[in-house]
Short mmCIF file of C-alpha atoms in Angstrom, two decimals:
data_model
loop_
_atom_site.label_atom_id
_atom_site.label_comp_id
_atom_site.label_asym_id
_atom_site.label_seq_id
_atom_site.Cartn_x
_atom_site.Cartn_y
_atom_site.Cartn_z
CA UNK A 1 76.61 105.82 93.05
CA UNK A 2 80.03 105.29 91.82
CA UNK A 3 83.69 106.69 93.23
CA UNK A 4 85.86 108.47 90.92
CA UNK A 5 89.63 109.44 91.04
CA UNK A 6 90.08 113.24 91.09
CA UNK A 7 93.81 113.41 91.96
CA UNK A 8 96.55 112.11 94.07
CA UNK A 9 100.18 113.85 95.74
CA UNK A 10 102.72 112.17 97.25
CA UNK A 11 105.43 113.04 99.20
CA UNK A 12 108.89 112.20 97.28
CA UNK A 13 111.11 115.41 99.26
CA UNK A 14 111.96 116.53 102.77
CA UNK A 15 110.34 119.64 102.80
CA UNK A 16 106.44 119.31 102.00
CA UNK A 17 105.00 121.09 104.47
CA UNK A 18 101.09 121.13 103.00
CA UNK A 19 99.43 118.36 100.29
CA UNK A 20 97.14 121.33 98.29
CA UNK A 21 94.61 120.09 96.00
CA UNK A 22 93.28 123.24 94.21
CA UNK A 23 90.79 123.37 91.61
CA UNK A 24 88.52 120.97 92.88
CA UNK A 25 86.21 119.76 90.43
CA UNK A 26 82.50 120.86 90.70
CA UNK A 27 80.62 117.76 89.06
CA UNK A 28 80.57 115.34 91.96
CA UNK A 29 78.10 114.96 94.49
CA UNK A 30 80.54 114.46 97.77
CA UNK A 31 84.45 114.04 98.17
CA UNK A 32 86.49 111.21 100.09
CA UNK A 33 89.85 111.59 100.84
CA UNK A 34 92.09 108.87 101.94
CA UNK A 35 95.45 109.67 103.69
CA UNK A 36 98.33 107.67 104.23
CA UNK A 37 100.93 109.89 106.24
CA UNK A 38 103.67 110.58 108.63
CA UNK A 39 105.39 113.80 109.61
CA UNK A 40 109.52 114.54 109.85
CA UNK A 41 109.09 115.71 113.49
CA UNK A 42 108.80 114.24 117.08
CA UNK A 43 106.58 114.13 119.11
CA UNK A 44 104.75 111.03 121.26
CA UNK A 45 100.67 111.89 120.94
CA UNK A 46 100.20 111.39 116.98
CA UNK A 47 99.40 114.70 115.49
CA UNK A 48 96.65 115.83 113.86
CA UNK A 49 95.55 116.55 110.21
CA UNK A 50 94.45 119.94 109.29
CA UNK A 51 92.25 121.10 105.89
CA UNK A 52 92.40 124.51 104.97
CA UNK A 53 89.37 125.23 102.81
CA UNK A 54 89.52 127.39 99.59
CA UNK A 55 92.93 129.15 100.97
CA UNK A 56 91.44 130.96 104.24
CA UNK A 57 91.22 130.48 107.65
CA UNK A 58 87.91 131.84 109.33
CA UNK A 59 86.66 130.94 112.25
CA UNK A 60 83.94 128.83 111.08
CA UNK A 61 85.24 125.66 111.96
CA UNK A 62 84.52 123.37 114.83
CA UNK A 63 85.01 119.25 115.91
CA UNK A 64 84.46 116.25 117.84
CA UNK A 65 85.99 113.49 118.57
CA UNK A 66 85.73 110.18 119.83
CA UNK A 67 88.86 107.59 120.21
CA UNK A 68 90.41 104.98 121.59
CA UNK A 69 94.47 104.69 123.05
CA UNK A 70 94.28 101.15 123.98
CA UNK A 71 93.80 101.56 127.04
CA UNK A 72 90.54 104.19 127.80
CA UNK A 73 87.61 105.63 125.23
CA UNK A 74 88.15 109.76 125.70
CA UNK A 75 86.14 112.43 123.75
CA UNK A 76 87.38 116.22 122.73
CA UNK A 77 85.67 119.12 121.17
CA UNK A 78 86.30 122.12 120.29
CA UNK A 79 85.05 125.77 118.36
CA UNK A 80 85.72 128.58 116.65
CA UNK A 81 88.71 126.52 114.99
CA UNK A 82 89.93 127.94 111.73
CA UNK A 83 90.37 124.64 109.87
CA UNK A 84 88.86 120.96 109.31
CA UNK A 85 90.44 119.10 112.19
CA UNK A 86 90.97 115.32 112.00
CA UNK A 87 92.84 114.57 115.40
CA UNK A 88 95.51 112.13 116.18
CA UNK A 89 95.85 110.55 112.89
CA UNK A 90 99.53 111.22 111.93
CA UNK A 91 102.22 109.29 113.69
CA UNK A 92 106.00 110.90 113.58
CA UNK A 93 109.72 110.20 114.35
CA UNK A 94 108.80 109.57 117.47
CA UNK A 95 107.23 106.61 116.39
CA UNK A 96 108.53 103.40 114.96
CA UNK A 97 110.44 103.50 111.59
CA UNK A 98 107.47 102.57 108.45
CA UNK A 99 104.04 103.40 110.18
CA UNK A 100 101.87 105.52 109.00
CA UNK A 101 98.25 106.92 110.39
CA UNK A 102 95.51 106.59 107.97
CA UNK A 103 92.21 107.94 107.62
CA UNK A 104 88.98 107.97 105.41
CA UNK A 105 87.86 111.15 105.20
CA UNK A 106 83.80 112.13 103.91
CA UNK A 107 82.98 115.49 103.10
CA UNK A 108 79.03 115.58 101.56
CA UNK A 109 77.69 117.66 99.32
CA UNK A 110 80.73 119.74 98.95
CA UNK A 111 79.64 122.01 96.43
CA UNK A 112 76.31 122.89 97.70
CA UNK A 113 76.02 126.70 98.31
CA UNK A 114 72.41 126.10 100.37
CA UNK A 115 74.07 124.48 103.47
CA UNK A 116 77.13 124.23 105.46
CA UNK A 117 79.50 121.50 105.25
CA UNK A 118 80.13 118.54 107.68
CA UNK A 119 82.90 116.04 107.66
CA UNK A 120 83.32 112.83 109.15
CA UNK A 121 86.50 110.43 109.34
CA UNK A 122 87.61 107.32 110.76
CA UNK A 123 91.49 107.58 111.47
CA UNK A 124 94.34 106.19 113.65
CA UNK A 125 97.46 103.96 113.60
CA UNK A 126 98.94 101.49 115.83
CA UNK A 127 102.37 100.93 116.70
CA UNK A 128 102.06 96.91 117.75
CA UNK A 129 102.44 98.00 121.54
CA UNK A 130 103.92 101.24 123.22
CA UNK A 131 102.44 103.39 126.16
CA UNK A 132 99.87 105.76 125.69
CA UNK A 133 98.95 108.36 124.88
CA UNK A 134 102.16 107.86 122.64
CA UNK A 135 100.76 104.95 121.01
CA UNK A 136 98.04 103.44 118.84
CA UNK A 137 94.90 105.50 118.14
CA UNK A 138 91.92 104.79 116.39
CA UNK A 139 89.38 107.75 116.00
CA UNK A 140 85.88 108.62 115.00
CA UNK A 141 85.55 112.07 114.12
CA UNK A 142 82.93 114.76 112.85
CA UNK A 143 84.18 118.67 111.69
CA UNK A 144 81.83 121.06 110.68
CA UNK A 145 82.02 124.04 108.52
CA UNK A 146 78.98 126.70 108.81
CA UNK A 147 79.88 127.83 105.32
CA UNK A 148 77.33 127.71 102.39
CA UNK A 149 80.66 128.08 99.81
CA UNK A 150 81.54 125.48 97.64
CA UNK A 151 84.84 123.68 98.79
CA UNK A 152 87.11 124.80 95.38
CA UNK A 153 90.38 123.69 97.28
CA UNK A 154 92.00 121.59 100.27
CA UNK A 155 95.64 122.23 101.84
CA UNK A 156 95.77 118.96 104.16
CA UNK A 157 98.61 120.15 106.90
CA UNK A 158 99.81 118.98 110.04
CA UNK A 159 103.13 120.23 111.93
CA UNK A 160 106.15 120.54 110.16
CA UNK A 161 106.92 118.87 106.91
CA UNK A 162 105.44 114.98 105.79
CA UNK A 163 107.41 112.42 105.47
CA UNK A 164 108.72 110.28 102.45
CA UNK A 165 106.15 107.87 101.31
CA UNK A 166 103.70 110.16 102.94
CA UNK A 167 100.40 110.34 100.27
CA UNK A 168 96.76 111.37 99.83
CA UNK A 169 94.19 110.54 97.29
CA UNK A 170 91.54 112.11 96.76
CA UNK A 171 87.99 110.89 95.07
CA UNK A 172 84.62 112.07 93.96
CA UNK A 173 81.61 110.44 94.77
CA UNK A 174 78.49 110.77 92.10
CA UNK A 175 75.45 109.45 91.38
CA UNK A 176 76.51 109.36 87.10
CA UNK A 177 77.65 106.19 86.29
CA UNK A 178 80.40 107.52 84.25
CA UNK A 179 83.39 109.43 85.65
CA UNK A 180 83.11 113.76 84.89
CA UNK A 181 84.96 116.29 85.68
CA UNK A 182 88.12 113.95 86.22
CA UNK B 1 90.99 96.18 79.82
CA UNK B 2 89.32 98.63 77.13
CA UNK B 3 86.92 98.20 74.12
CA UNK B 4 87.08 99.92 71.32
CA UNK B 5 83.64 99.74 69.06
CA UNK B 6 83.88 101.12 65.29
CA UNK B 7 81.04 102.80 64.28
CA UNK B 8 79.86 102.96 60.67
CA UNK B 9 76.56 104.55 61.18
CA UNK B 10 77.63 107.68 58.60
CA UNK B 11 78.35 106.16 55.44
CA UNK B 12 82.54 106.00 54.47
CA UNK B 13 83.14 107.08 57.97
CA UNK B 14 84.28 104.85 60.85
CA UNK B 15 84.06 106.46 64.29
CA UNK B 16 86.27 105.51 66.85
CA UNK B 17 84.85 105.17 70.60
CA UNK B 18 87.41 104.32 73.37
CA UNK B 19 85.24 102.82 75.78
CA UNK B 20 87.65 101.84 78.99
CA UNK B 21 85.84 99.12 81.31
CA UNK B 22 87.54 100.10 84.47
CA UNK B 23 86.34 103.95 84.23
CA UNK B 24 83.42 102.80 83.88
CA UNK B 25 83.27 100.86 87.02
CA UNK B 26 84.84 103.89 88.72
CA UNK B 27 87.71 104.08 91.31
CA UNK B 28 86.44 100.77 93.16
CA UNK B 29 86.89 97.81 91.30
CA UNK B 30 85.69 94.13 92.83
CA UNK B 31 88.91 91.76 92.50
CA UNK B 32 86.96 88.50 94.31
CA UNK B 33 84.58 87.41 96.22
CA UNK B 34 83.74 84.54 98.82
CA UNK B 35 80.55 82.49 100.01
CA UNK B 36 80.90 79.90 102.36
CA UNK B 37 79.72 76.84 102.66
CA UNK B 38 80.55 75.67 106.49
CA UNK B 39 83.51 73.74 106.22
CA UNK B 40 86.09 76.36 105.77
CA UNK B 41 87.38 78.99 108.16
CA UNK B 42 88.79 81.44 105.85
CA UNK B 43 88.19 83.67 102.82
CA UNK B 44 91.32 83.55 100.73
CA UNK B 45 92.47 85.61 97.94
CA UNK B 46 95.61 85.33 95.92
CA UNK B 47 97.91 86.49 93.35
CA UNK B 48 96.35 89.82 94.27
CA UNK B 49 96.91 92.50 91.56
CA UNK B 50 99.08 94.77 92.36
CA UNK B 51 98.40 97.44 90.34
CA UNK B 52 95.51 99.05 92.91
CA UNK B 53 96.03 102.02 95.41
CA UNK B 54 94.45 100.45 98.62
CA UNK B 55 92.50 97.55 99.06
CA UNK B 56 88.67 97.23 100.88
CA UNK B 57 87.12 94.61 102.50
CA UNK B 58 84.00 94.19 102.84
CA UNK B 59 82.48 90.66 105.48
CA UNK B 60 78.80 89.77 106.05
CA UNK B 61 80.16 87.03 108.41
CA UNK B 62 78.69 84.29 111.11
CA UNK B 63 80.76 82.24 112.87
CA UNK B 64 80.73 78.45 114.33
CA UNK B 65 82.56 78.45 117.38
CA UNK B 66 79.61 77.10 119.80
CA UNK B 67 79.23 80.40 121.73
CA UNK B 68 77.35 83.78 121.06
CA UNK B 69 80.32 86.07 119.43
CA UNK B 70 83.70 85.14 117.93
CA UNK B 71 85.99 87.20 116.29
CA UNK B 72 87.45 87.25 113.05
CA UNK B 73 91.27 88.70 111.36
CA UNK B 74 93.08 89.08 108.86
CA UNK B 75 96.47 87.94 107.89
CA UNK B 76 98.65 88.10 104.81
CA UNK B 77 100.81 86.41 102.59
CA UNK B 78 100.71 83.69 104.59
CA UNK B 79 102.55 85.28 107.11
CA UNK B 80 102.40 85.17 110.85
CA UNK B 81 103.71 87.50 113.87
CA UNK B 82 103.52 90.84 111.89
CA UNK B 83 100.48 92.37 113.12
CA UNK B 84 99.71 95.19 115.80
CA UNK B 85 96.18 96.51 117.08
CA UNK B 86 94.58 99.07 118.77
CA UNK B 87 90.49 98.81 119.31
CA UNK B 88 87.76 101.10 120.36
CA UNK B 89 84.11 99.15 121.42
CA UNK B 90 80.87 99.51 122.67
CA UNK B 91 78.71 96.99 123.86
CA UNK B 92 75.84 99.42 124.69
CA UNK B 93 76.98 99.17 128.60
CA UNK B 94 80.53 100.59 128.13
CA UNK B 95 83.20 102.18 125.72
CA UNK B 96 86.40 100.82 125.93
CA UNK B 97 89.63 100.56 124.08
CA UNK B 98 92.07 97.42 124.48
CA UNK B 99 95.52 97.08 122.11
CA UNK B 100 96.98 93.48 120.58
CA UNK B 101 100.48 93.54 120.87
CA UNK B 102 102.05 90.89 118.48
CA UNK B 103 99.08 88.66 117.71
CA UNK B 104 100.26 86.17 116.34
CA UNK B 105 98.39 84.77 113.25
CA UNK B 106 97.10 87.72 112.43
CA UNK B 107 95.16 90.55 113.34
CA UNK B 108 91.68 90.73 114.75
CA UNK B 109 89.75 93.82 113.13
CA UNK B 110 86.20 92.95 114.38
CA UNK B 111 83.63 90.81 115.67
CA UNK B 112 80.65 88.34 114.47
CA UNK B 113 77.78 86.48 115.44
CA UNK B 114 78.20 83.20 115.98
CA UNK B 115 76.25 79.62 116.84
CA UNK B 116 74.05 80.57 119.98
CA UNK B 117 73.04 83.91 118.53
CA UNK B 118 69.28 84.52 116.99
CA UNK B 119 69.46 82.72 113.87
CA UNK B 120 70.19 84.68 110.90
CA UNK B 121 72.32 87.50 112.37
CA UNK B 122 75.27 88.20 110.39
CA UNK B 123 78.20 90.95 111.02
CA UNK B 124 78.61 93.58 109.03
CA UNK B 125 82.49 94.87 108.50
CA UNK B 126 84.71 96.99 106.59
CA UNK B 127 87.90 97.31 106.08
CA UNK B 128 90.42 99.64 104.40
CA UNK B 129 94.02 97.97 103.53
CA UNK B 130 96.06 100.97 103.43
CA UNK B 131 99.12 101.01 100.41
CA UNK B 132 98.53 97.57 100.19
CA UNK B 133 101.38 97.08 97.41
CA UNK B 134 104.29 99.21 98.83
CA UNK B 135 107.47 97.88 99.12
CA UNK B 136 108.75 100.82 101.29
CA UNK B 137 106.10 101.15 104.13
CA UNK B 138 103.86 99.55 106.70
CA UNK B 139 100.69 98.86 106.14
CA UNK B 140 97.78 100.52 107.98
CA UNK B 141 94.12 99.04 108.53
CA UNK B 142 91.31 100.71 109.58
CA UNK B 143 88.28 98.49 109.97
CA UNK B 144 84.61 98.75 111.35
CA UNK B 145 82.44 96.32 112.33
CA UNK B 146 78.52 96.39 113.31
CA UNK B 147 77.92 93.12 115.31
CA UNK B 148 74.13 93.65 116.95
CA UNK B 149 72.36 90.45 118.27
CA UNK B 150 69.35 92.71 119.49
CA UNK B 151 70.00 92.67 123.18
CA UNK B 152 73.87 92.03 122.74
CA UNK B 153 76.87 92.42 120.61
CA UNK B 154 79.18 95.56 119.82
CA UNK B 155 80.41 97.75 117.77
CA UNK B 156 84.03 98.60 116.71
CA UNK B 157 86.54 100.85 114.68
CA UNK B 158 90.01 99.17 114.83
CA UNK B 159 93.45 100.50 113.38
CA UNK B 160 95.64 97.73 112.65
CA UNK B 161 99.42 97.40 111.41
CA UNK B 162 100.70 95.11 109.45
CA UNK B 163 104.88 95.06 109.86
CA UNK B 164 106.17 94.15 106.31
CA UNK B 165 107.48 96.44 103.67
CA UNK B 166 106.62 93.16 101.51
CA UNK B 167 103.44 94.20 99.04
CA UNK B 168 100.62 92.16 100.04
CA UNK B 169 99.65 89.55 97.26
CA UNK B 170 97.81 87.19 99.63
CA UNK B 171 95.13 88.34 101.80
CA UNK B 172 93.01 85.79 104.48
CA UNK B 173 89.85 86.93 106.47
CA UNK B 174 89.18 84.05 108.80
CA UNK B 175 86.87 83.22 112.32
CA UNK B 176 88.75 83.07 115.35
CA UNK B 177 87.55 79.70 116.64
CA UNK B 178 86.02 77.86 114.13
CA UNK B 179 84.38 78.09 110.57
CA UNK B 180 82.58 80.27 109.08
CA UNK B 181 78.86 79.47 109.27
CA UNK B 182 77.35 78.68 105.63
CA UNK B 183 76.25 81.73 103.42
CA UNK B 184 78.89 83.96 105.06
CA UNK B 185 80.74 86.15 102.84
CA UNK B 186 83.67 88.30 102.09
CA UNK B 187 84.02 90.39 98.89
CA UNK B 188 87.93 92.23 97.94
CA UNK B 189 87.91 95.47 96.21
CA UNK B 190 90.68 97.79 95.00
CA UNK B 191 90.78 100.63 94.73
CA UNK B 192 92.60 103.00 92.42
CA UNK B 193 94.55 105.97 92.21
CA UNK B 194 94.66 106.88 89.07
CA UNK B 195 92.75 106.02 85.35
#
C-alpha cells in the first residue's frame, strides 16, 4: 500500500473562502487529506471544517465527535447535516498570531458505488495555554455519508475566508506500487 | 534522485525510460531511523531535508525510568521553551483532557511502557509534524499513542505547538525520565507535496 500526491492549494490571498479540489482521480483505493489552516475571522471556540461532496448539499450527512479542551473529554453528534463535518479544527484571529489547526483526514474506498462513505479524522490545535473552550482542542472524529456515489470533488470550507499560509494536501492511497492517476 | 536505463532491446534504437526513485516510493519517504541500545535517551535526527511537506513520526518505544509508565517528547532544533499542549486520555477508568502550558524542553505527545511493566511491552506512537519547514508559521503536531500493559496503561491523541517560524532541521524524540530501554525505536518520514 503506498500514498500518492494527487494535489495541493494554498492560500496566498485574502479572500479564499473554499479550498475545491475537483476532478478527483478515480484510480486510488482511499483518499487522505491533510490540512493546515486558519480562518480571517474571530471567534474563541475554533471552527470547524466543512467538505462539500461532488458540489451538493443533501442531507445525507451525519457526525461524531470526541475531544478534549484541556480541561474535560465532551462528545457531540449530530444528523441530517448537509456536509462532511470535522469540528473544532480551525483556529482564527481570535487566536494567537501563527497557529494553525491541523488534521488528518481518511476517507475509504471513495470511489466505491456499492457502499456509503465514512470518514474519520484526528484534528485540533493548541494555543500553549488560554481558557477554554477558546483554547487548545484535540479531536477524534467519524462523518458518514449514506451515499453509494463516487466522491469526484471536495470544497473544504469553514466560515469566512482562510487565512494566508492556510493549505491542504491531498493524497491517494493504493494498493499499486506505482503512482496512477496523479 | 532518478535513473534513467537505455534500452537497446530493438536493434539501432535506444529507448529512454525515466524511472524516478522517489515516485516510486510514493508520497512517504523514510529520511532515518533509530534503534536503541540503552544508554541513550533520545532519537536524534539532523540536517533534516527540507524539501518535504510535513514530517511523521513513527516510536515503538520502552522506557527506563524504574516505574510502570514514563512519557516521552519531542523537541527541536535544539531549542527549549517553545512548546504548547493540549491532551485527550483514557486509561480504561476515565477520559480526561489536561493542557502543558510552556513545557519547557519540549513537548510531551504520548506515553510508554517502562521498567516495572510485563516485559516486552512497547508503545506504539505517531506523530504528524505539521509544515515542518515554514519560515512563516507555527508548527502544529498531532500525535497518538497506544500504551496498553494488559491491565493498565492509556491511550492518547495530543495536538501540540511548536512556537517558531524557524523551519525545523533538528528533530529529538526522547523518554521523560530516563533512557530508552534497548531495541526501542523511532523511524522519520517525510512526506511530500508534490512529485
Amino acid at each position: 500500500m503506498t500514498m500518492h500526491h494527487i494535489q495541493s492549494i494554498s492560500v496566498t490571498g485574502s479572500s479564499t473562502p473554499s479550498l475545491d479540489f475537483t476532478n478527483i482521480p478515480q484510480t486510488f483505493t482511499h483518499l487522505q487529506a491533510r490540512t493546515f489552516l486558519r480562518m480571517q475571522a474571530s471567534q474563541g471556540v475554533p471552527f470547524d471544517l466543512t467538505l462539500t461532496v461532488n458540489g451538493a448539499n443533501p442531507t445525507q450527512f451525519a457526525f461524531h465527535r470526541l475531544s478534549g479542551n484541556g480541561a474535560s473529554v465532551s462528545s457531540a453528534n449530530y444528523i441530517n447535516d448537509v456536509v462532511f463535518r470535522v469540528p473544532l479544527v480551525v483556529p482564527n484571529s481570535f487566536h494567537p498570531s501563527n497557529v494553525f489547526g491541523a488534521a488528518v483526514i481518511d476517507i475509504l474506498d471513495y470511489k466505491n458505488t456499492s457502499k456509503g462513505k465514512t470518514l474519520k479524522a484526528i484534528g485540533g490545535q493548541d494555543i500553549n495555554g488560554g481558557t477554554e473552550p477558546n483554547a487548545g482542542w484535540v479531536n477524534l472524529t467519524s462523518s458518514m455519508w449514506t451515499s453509494t456515489s463516487a466522491i469526484t470533488s471536495l470544497s473544504f470550507a469553514s466560515f469566512g475566508n482562510f487565512a494566508i499560509g492556510s493549505r491542504i494536501d491531498l493524497y491517494g492511497i493504493t494498493d499499486n506500487p506505482v503512482a496512477t492517476g496523479a | 534522485m532518478a535513473i534513467r536505463r537505455f534500452s537497446t532491446a530493438e536493434p539501432g534504437v535506444k529507448s529512454n525510460r525515466f524511472w524516478d526513485q522517489d515516485t516510486q516510493q510514493g508520497a512517504m519517504v523514510p529520511i532515518g531511523s533509530f534503534t536503541a541500545n540503552g544508554t541513550q535517551q533520545s532519537a536524534i535526527f539532523t540536517n533534516i531535508p527540507q524539501i518535504y511537506q510535513h514530517l511523521y513520526i513513527v516510536t515503538n518505544l520502552r522506557s527506563q525510568n524504574g516505574s510502570a509508565q514514563d512519557s516521552y517528547q519531542i523537541q527541536v532544533n535544539n531549542t527549549v521553551d517553545i512548546y504548547g499542549d493540549t491532551w485527550m486520555r483514557t486509561d480504561g477508568t476515565s477520559a480526561t483532557s489536561h493542557r502543558d502550558v510552556s513545557p519547557y524542553y519540549g513537548t510531551p505527545i504520548g506515553n510508554c511502557p517502562s521498567s516495572t511493566a510485563t516485559a516486552g511491552v512497547l508503545n506504539s506512537g505517531t506523530a504528524h509534524v505539521f509544515n515542518y519547514a515554514s519560515s512563516t508559521s507555527f508548527k502544529t503536531i498531532l500525535s497518538r499513542s497506544a500504551n496498553d500493559r494488559n491491565g493498565a496503561g492509556d491511550t492518547s491523541l495530543v495536538a501540540a505547538v511548536i512556537r517558531t517560524t524557524s523551519p525545523i532541521t533538528v528533530l529529538h524524540v526522547f523518554t521523560s525520565g530516563s533512557n530508552m530501554f534497548p531495541g526501542s525505536n523511532v523511524s522519520l518520514y517525510g512526506i511530500k507535496a508534490g512529485a
